[in-house]
mmCIF file of N, CA, C and O in Angstrom:
data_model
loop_
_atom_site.group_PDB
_atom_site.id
_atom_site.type_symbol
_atom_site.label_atom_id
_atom_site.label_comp_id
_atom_site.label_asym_id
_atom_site.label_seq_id
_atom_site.Cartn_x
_atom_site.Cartn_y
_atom_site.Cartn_z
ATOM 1 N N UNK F 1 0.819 -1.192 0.000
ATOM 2 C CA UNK F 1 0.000 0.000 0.000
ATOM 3 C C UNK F 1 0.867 1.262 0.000
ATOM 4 O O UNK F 1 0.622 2.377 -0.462
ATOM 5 N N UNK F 2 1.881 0.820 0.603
ATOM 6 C CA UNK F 2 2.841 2.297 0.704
ATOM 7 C C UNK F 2 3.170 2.926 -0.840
ATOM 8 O O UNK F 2 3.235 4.133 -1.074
ATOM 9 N N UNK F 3 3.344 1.959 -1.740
ATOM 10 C CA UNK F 3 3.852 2.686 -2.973
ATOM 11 C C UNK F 3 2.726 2.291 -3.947
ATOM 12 O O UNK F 3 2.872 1.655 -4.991
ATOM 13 N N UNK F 4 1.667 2.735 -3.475
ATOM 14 C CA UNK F 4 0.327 2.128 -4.730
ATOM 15 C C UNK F 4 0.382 3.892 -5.243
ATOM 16 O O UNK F 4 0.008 4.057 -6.404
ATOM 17 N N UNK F 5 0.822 5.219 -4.459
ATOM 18 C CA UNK F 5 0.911 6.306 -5.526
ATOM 19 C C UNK F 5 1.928 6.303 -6.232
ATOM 20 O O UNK F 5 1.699 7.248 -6.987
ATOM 21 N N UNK F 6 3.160 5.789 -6.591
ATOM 22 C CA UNK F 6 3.909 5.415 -6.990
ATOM 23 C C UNK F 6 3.487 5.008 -8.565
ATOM 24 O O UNK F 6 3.544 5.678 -9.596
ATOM 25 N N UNK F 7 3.019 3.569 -8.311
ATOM 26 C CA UNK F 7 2.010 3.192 -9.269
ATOM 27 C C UNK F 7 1.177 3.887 -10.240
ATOM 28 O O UNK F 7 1.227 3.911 -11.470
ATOM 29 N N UNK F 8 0.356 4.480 -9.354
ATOM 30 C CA UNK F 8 -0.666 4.905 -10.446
ATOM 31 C C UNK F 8 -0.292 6.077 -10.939
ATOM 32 O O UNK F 8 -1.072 6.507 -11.789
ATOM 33 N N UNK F 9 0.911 6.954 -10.633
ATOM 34 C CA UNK F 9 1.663 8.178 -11.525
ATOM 35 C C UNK F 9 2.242 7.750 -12.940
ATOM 36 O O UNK F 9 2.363 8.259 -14.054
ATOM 37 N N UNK F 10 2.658 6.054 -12.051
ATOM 38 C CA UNK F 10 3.410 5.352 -13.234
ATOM 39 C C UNK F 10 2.247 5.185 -14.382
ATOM 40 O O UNK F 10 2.474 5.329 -15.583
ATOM 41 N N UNK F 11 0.858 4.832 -13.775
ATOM 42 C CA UNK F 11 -0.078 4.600 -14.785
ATOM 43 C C UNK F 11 -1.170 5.632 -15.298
ATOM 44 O O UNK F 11 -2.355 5.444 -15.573
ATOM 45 N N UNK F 12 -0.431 6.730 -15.338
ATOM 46 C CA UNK F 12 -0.984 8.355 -15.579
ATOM 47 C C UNK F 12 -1.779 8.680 -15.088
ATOM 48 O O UNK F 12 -2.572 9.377 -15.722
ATOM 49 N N UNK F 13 -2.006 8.434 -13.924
ATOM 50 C CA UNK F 13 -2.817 9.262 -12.874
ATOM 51 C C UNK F 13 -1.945 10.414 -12.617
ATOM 52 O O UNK F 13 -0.718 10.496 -12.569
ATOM 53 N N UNK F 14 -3.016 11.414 -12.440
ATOM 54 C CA UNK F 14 -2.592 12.821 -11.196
ATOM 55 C C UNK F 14 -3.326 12.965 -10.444
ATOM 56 O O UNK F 14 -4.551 12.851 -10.480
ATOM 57 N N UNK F 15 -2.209 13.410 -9.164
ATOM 58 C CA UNK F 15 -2.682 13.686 -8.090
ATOM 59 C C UNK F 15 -2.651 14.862 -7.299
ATOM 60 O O UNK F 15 -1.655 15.037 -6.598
ATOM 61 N N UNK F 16 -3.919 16.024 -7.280
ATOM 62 C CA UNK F 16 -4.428 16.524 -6.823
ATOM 63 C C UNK F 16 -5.427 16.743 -5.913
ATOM 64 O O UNK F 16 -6.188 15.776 -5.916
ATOM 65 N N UNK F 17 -5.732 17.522 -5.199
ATOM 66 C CA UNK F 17 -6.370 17.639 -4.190
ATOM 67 C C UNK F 17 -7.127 16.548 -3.280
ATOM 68 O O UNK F 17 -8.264 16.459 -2.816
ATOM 69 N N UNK F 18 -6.320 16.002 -3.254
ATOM 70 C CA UNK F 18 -5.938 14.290 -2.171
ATOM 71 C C UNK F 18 -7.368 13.708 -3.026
ATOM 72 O O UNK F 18 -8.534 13.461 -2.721
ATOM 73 N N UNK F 19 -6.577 13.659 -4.188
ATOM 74 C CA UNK F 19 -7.404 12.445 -5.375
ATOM 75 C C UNK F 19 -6.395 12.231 -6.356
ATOM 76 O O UNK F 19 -5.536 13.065 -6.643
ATOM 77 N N UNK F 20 -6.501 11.198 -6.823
ATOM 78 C CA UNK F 20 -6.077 10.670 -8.103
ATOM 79 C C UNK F 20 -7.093 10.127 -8.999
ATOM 80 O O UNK F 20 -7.975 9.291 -8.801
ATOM 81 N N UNK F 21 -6.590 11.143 -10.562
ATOM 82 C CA UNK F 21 -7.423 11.199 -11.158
ATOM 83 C C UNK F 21 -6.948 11.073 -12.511
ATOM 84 O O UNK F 21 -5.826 11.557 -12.667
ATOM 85 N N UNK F 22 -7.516 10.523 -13.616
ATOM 86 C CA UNK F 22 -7.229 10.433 -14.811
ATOM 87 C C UNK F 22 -8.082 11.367 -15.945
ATOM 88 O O UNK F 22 -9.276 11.614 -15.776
ATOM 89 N N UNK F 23 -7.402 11.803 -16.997
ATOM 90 C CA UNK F 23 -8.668 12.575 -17.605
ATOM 91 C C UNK F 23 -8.466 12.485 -19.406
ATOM 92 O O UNK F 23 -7.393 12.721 -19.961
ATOM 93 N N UNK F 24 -9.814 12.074 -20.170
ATOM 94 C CA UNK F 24 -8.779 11.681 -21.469
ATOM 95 C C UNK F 24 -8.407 12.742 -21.373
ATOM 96 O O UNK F 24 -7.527 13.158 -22.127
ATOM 97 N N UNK F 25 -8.958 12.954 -23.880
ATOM 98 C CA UNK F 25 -7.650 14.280 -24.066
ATOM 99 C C UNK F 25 -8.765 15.890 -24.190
ATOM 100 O O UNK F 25 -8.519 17.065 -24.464
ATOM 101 N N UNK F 26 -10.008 15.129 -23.824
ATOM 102 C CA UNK F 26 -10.638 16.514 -23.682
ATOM 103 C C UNK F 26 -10.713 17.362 -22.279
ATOM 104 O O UNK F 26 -11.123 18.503 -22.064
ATOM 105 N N UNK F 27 -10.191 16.423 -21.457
ATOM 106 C CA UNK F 27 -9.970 16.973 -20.010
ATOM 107 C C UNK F 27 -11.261 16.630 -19.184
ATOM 108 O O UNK F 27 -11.752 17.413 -18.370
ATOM 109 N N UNK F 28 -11.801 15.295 -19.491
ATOM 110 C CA UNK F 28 -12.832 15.359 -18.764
ATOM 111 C C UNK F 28 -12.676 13.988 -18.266
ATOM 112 O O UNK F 28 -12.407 13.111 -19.086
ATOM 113 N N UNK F 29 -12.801 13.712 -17.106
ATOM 114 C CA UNK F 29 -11.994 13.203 -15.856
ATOM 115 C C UNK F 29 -13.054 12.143 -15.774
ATOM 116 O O UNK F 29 -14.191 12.093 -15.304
ATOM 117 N N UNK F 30 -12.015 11.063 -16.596
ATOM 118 C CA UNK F 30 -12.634 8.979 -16.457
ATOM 119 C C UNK F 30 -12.557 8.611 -15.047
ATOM 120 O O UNK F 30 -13.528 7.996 -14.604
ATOM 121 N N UNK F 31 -11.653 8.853 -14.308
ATOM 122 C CA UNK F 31 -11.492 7.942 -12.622
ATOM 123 C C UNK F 31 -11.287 8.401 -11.908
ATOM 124 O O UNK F 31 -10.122 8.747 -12.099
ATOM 125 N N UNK F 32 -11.612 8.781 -10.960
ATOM 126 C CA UNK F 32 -11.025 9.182 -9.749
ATOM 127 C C UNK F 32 -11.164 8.423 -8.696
ATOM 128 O O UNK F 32 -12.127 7.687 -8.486
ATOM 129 N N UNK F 33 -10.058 8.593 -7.877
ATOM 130 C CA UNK F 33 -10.126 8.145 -6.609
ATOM 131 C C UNK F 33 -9.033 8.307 -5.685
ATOM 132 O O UNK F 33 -7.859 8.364 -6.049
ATOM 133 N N UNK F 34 -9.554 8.407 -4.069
ATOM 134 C CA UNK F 34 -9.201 8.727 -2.982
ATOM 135 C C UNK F 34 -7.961 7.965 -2.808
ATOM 136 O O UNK F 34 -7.768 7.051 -3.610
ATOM 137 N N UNK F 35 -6.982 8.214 -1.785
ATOM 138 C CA UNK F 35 -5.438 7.356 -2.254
ATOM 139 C C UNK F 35 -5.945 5.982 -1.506
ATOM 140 O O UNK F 35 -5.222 5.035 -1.816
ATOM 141 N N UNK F 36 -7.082 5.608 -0.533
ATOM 142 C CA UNK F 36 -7.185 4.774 -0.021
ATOM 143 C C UNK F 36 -7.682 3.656 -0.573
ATOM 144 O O UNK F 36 -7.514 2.494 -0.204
ATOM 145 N N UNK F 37 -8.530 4.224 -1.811
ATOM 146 C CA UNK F 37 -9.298 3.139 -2.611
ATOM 147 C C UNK F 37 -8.243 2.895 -3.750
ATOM 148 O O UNK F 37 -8.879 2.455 -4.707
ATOM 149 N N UNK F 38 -7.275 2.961 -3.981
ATOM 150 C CA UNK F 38 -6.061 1.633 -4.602
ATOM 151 C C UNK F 38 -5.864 0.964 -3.792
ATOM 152 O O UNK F 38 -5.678 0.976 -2.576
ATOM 153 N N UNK F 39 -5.936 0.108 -4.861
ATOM 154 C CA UNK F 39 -5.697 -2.006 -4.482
ATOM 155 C C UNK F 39 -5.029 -2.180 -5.176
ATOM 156 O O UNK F 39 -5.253 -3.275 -5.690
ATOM 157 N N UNK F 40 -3.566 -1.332 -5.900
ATOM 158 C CA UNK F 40 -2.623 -1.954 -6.605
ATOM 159 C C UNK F 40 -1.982 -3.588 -5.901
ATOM 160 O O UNK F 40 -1.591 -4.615 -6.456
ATOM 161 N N UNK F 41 -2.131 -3.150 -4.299
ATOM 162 C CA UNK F 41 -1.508 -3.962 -3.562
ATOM 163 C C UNK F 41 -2.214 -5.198 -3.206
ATOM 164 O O UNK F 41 -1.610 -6.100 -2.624
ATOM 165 N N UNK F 42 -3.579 -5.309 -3.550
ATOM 166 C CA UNK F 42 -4.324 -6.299 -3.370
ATOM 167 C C UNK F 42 -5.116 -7.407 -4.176
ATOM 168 O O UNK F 42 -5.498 -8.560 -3.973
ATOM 169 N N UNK F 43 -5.169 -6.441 -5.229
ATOM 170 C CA UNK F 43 -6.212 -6.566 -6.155
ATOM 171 C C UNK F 43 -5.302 -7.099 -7.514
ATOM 172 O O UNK F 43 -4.475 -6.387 -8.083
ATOM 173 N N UNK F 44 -5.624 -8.451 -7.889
ATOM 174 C CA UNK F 44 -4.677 -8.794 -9.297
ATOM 175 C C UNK F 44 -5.569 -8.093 -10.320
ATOM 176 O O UNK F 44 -4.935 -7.995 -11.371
ATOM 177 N N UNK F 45 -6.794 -7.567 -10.425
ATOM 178 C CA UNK F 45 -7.544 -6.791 -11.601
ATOM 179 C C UNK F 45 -6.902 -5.334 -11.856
ATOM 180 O O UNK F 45 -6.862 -4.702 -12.912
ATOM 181 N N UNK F 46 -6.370 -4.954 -10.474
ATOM 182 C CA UNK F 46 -5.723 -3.854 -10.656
ATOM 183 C C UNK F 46 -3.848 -3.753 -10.900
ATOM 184 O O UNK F 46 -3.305 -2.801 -11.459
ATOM 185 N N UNK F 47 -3.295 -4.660 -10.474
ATOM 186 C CA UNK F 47 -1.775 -4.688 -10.426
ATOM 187 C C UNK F 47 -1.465 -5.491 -11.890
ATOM 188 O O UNK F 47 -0.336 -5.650 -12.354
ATOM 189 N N UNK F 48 -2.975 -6.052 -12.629
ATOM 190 C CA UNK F 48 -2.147 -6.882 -14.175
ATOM 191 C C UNK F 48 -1.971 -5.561 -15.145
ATOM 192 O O UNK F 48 -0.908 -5.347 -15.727
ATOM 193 N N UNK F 49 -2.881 -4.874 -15.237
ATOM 194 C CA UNK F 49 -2.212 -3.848 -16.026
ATOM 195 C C UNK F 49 -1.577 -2.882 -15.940
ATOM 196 O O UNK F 49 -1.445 -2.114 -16.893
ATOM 197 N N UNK F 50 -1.008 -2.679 -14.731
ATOM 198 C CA UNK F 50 0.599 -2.402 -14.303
ATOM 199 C C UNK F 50 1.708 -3.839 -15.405
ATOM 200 O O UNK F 50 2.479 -3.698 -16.354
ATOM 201 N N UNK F 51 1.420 -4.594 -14.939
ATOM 202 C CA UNK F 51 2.146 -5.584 -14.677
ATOM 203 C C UNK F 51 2.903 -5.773 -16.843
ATOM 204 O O UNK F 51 4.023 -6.031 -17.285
ATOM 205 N N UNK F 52 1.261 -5.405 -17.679
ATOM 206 C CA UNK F 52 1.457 -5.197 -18.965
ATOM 207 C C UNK F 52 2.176 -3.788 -19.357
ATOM 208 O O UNK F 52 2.910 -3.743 -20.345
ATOM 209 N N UNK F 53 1.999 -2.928 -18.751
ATOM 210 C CA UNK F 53 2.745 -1.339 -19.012
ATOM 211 C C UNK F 53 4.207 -1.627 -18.788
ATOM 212 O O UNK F 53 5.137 -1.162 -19.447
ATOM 213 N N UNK F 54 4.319 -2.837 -17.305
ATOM 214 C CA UNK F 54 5.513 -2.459 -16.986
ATOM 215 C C UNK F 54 6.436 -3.234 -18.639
ATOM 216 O O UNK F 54 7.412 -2.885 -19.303
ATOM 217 N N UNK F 55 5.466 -4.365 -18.707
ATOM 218 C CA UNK F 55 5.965 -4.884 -20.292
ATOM 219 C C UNK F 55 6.236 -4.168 -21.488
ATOM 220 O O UNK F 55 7.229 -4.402 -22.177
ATOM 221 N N UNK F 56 5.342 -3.257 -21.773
ATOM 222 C CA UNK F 56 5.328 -2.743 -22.828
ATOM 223 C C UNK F 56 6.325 -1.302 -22.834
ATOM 224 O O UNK F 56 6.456 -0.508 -23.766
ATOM 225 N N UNK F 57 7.124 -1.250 -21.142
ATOM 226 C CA UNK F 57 7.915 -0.234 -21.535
ATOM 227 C C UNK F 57 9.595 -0.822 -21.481
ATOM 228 O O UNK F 57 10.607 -0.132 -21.598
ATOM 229 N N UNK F 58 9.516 -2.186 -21.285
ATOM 230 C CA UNK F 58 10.742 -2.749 -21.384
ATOM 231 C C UNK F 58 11.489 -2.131 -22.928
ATOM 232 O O UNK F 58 12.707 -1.950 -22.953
ATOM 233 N N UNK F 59 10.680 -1.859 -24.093
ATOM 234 C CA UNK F 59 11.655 -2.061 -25.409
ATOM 235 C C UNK F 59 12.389 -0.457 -24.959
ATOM 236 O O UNK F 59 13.514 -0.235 -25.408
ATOM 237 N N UNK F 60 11.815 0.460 -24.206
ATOM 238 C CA UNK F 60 12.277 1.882 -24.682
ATOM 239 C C UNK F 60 12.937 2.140 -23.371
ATOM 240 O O UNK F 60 12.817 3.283 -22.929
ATOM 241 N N UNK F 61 13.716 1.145 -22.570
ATOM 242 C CA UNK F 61 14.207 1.294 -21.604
ATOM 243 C C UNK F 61 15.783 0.992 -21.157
ATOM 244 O O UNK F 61 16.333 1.158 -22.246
ATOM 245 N N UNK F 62 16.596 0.731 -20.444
ATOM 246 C CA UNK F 62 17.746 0.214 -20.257
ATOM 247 C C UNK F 62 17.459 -1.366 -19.623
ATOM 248 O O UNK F 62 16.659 -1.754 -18.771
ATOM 249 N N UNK F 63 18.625 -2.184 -20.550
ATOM 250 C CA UNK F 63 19.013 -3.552 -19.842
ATOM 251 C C UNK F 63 18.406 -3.971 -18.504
ATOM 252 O O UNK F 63 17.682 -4.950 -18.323
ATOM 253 N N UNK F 64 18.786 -3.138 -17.653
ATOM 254 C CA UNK F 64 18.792 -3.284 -16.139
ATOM 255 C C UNK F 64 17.503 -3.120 -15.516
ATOM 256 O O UNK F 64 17.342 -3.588 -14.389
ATOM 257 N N UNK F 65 16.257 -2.319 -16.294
ATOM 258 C CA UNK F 65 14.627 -2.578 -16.849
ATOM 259 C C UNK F 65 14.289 -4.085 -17.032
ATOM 260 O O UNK F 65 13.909 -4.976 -16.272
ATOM 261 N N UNK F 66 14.528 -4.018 -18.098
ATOM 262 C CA UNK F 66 14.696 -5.662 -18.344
ATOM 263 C C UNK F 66 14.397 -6.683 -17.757
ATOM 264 O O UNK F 66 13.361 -7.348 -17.796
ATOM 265 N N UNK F 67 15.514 -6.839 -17.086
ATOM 266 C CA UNK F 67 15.991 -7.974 -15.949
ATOM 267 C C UNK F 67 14.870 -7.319 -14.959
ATOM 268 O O UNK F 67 14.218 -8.104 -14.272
ATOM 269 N N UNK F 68 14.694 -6.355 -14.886
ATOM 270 C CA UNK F 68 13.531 -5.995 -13.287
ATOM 271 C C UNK F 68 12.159 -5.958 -13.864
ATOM 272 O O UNK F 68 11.191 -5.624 -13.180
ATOM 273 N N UNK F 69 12.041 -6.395 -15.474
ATOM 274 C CA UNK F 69 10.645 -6.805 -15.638
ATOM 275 C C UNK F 69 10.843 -8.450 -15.806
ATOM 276 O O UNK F 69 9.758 -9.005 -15.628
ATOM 277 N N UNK F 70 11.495 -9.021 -15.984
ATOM 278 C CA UNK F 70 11.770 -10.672 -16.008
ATOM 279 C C UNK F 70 11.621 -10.857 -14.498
ATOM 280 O O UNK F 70 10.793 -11.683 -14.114
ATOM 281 N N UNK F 71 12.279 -10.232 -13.680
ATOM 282 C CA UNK F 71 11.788 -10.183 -12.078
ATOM 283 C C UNK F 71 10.631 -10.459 -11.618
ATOM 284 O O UNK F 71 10.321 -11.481 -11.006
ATOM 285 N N UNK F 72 9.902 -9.495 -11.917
ATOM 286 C CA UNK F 72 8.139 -9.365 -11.987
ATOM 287 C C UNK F 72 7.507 -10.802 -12.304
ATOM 288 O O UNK F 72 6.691 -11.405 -11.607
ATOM 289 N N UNK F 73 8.216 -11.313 -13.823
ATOM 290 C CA UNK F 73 7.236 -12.599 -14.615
ATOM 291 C C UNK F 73 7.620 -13.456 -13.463
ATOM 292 O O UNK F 73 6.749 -14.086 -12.862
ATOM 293 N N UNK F 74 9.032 -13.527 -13.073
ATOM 294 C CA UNK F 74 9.488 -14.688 -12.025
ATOM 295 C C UNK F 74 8.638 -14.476 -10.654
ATOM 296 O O UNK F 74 8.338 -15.432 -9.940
ATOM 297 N N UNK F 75 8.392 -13.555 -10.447
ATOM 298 C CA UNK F 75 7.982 -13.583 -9.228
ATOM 299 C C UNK F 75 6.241 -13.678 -9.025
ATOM 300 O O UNK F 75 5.610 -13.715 -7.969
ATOM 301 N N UNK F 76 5.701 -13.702 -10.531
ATOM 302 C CA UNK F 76 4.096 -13.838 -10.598
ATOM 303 C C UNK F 76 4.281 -15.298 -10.512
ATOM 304 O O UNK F 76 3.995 -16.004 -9.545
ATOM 305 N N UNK F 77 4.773 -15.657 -11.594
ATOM 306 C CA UNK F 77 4.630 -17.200 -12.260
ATOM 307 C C UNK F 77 4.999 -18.323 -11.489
ATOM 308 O O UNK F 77 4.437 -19.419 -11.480
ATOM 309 N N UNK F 78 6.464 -17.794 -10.532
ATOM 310 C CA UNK F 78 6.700 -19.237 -9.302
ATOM 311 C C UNK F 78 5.864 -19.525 -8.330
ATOM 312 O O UNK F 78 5.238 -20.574 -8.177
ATOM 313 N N UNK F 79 5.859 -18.455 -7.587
ATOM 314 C CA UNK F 79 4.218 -18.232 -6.773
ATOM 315 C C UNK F 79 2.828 -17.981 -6.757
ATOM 316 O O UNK F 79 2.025 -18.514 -5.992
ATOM 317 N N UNK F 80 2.557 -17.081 -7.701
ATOM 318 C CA UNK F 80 1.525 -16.461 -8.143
ATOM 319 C C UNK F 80 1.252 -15.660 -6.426
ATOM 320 O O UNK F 80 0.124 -15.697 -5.933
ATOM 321 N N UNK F 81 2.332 -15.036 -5.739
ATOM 322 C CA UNK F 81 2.176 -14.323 -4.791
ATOM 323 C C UNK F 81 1.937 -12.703 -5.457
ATOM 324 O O UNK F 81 2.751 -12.172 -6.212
ATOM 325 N N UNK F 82 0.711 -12.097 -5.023
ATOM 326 C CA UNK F 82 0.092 -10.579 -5.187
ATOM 327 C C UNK F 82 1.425 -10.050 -4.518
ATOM 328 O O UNK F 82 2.005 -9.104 -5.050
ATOM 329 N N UNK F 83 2.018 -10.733 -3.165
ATOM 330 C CA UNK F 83 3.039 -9.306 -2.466
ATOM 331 C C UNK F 83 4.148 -9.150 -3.274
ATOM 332 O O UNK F 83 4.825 -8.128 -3.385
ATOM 333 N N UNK F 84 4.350 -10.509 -3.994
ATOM 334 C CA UNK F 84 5.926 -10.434 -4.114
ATOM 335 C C UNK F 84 5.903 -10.054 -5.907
ATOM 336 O O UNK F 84 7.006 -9.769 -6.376
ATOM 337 N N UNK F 85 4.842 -10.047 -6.765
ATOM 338 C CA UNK F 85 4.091 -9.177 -7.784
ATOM 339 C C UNK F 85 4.503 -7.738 -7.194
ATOM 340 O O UNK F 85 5.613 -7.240 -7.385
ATOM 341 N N UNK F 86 3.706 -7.272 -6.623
ATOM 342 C CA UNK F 86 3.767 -6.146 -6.393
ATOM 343 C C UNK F 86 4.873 -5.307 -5.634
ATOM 344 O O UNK F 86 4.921 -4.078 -5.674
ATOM 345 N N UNK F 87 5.869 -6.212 -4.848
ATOM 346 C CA UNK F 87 7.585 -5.279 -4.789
ATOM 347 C C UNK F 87 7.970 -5.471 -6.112
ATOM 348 O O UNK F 87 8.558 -4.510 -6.609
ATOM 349 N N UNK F 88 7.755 -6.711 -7.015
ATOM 350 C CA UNK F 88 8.548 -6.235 -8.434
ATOM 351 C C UNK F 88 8.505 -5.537 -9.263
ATOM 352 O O UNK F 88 9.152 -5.330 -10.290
ATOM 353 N N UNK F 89 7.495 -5.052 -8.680
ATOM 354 C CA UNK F 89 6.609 -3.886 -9.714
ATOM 355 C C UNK F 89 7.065 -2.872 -9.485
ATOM 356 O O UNK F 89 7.666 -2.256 -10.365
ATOM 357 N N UNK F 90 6.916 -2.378 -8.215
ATOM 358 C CA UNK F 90 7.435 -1.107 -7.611
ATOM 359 C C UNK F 90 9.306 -0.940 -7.860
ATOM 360 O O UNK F 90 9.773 0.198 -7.909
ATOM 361 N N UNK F 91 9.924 -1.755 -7.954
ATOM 362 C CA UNK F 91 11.178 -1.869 -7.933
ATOM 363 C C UNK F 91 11.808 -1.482 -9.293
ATOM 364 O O UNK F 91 12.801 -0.797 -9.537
ATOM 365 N N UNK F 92 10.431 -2.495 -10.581
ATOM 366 C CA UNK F 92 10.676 -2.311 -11.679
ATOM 367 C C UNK F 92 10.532 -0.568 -12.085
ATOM 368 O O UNK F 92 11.226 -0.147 -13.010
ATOM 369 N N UNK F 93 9.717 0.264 -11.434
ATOM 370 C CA UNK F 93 8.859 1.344 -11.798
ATOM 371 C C UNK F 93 10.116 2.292 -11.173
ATOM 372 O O UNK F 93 10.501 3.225 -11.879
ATOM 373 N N UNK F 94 10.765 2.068 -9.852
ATOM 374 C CA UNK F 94 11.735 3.041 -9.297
ATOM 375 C C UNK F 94 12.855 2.809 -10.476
ATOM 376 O O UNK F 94 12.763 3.727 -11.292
ATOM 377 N N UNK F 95 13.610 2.117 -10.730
ATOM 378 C CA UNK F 95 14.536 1.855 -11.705
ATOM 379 C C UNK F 95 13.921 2.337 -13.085
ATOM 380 O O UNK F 95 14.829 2.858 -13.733
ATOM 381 N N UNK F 96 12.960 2.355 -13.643
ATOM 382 C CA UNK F 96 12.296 2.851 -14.889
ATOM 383 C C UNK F 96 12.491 4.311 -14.573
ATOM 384 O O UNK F 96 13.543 4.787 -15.001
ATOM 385 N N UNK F 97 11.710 5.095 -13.926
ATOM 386 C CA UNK F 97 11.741 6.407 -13.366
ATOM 387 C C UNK F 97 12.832 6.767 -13.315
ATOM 388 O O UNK F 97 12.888 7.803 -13.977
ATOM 389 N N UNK F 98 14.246 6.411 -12.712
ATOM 390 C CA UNK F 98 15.440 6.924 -12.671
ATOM 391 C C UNK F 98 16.380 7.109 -14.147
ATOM 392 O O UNK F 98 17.400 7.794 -14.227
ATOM 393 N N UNK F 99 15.690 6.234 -15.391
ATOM 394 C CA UNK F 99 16.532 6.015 -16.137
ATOM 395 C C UNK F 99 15.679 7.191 -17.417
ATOM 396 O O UNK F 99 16.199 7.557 -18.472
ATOM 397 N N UNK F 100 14.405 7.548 -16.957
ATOM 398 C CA UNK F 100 14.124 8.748 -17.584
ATOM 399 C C UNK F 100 14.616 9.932 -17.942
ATOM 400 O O UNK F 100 13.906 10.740 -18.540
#
């Protein structure tokens, strides 16, 4: 739960006035929600399409991306553990962010 805003910046949310919110391109605002109602950390409906972004940004990224999205598959697929999904995620997303 600690890094579910983390997340959803990663997944173009903004966050304003203690909401996170998405808006298409006419500016008129698809989701919102309070920081309490993410379940990146709980919820596999919400952490798989993280889990595909974090995929689909492996090609435009560095090596060391990579390996911390192969992390992620290893760590869904041996366990199918949500916690240990979701540090690879966050880990993958801090290392993505830095190499911006």
């Amino acid at each position: 739960m600690k890094y579910n805003k983390l997340i959803a910046e990663f997944m173009g949310y903004v966050y304003e006035d203690d909401r996170f919110f998405m808006e298409d391109s006419e500016g008129v605002r698809l989701y919102e929600y309070l920081p309490h109602e993410l379940q990146y950390h709980s919820s596999w409906d919400w952490l798989m399409p993280v889990v595909l972004k974090c995929k689909e940004s492996v090609d435009y990224c560095s090596d060391d991306n990579a390996l911390k999205y192969h992390h992620i598959e290893d760590e869904m697929l041996s366990e199918l553990s949500i916690e240990n999904t979701y540090k690879a995620v966050v880990e993958f997303i801090k290392t993505y962010n830095n190499g911006i």
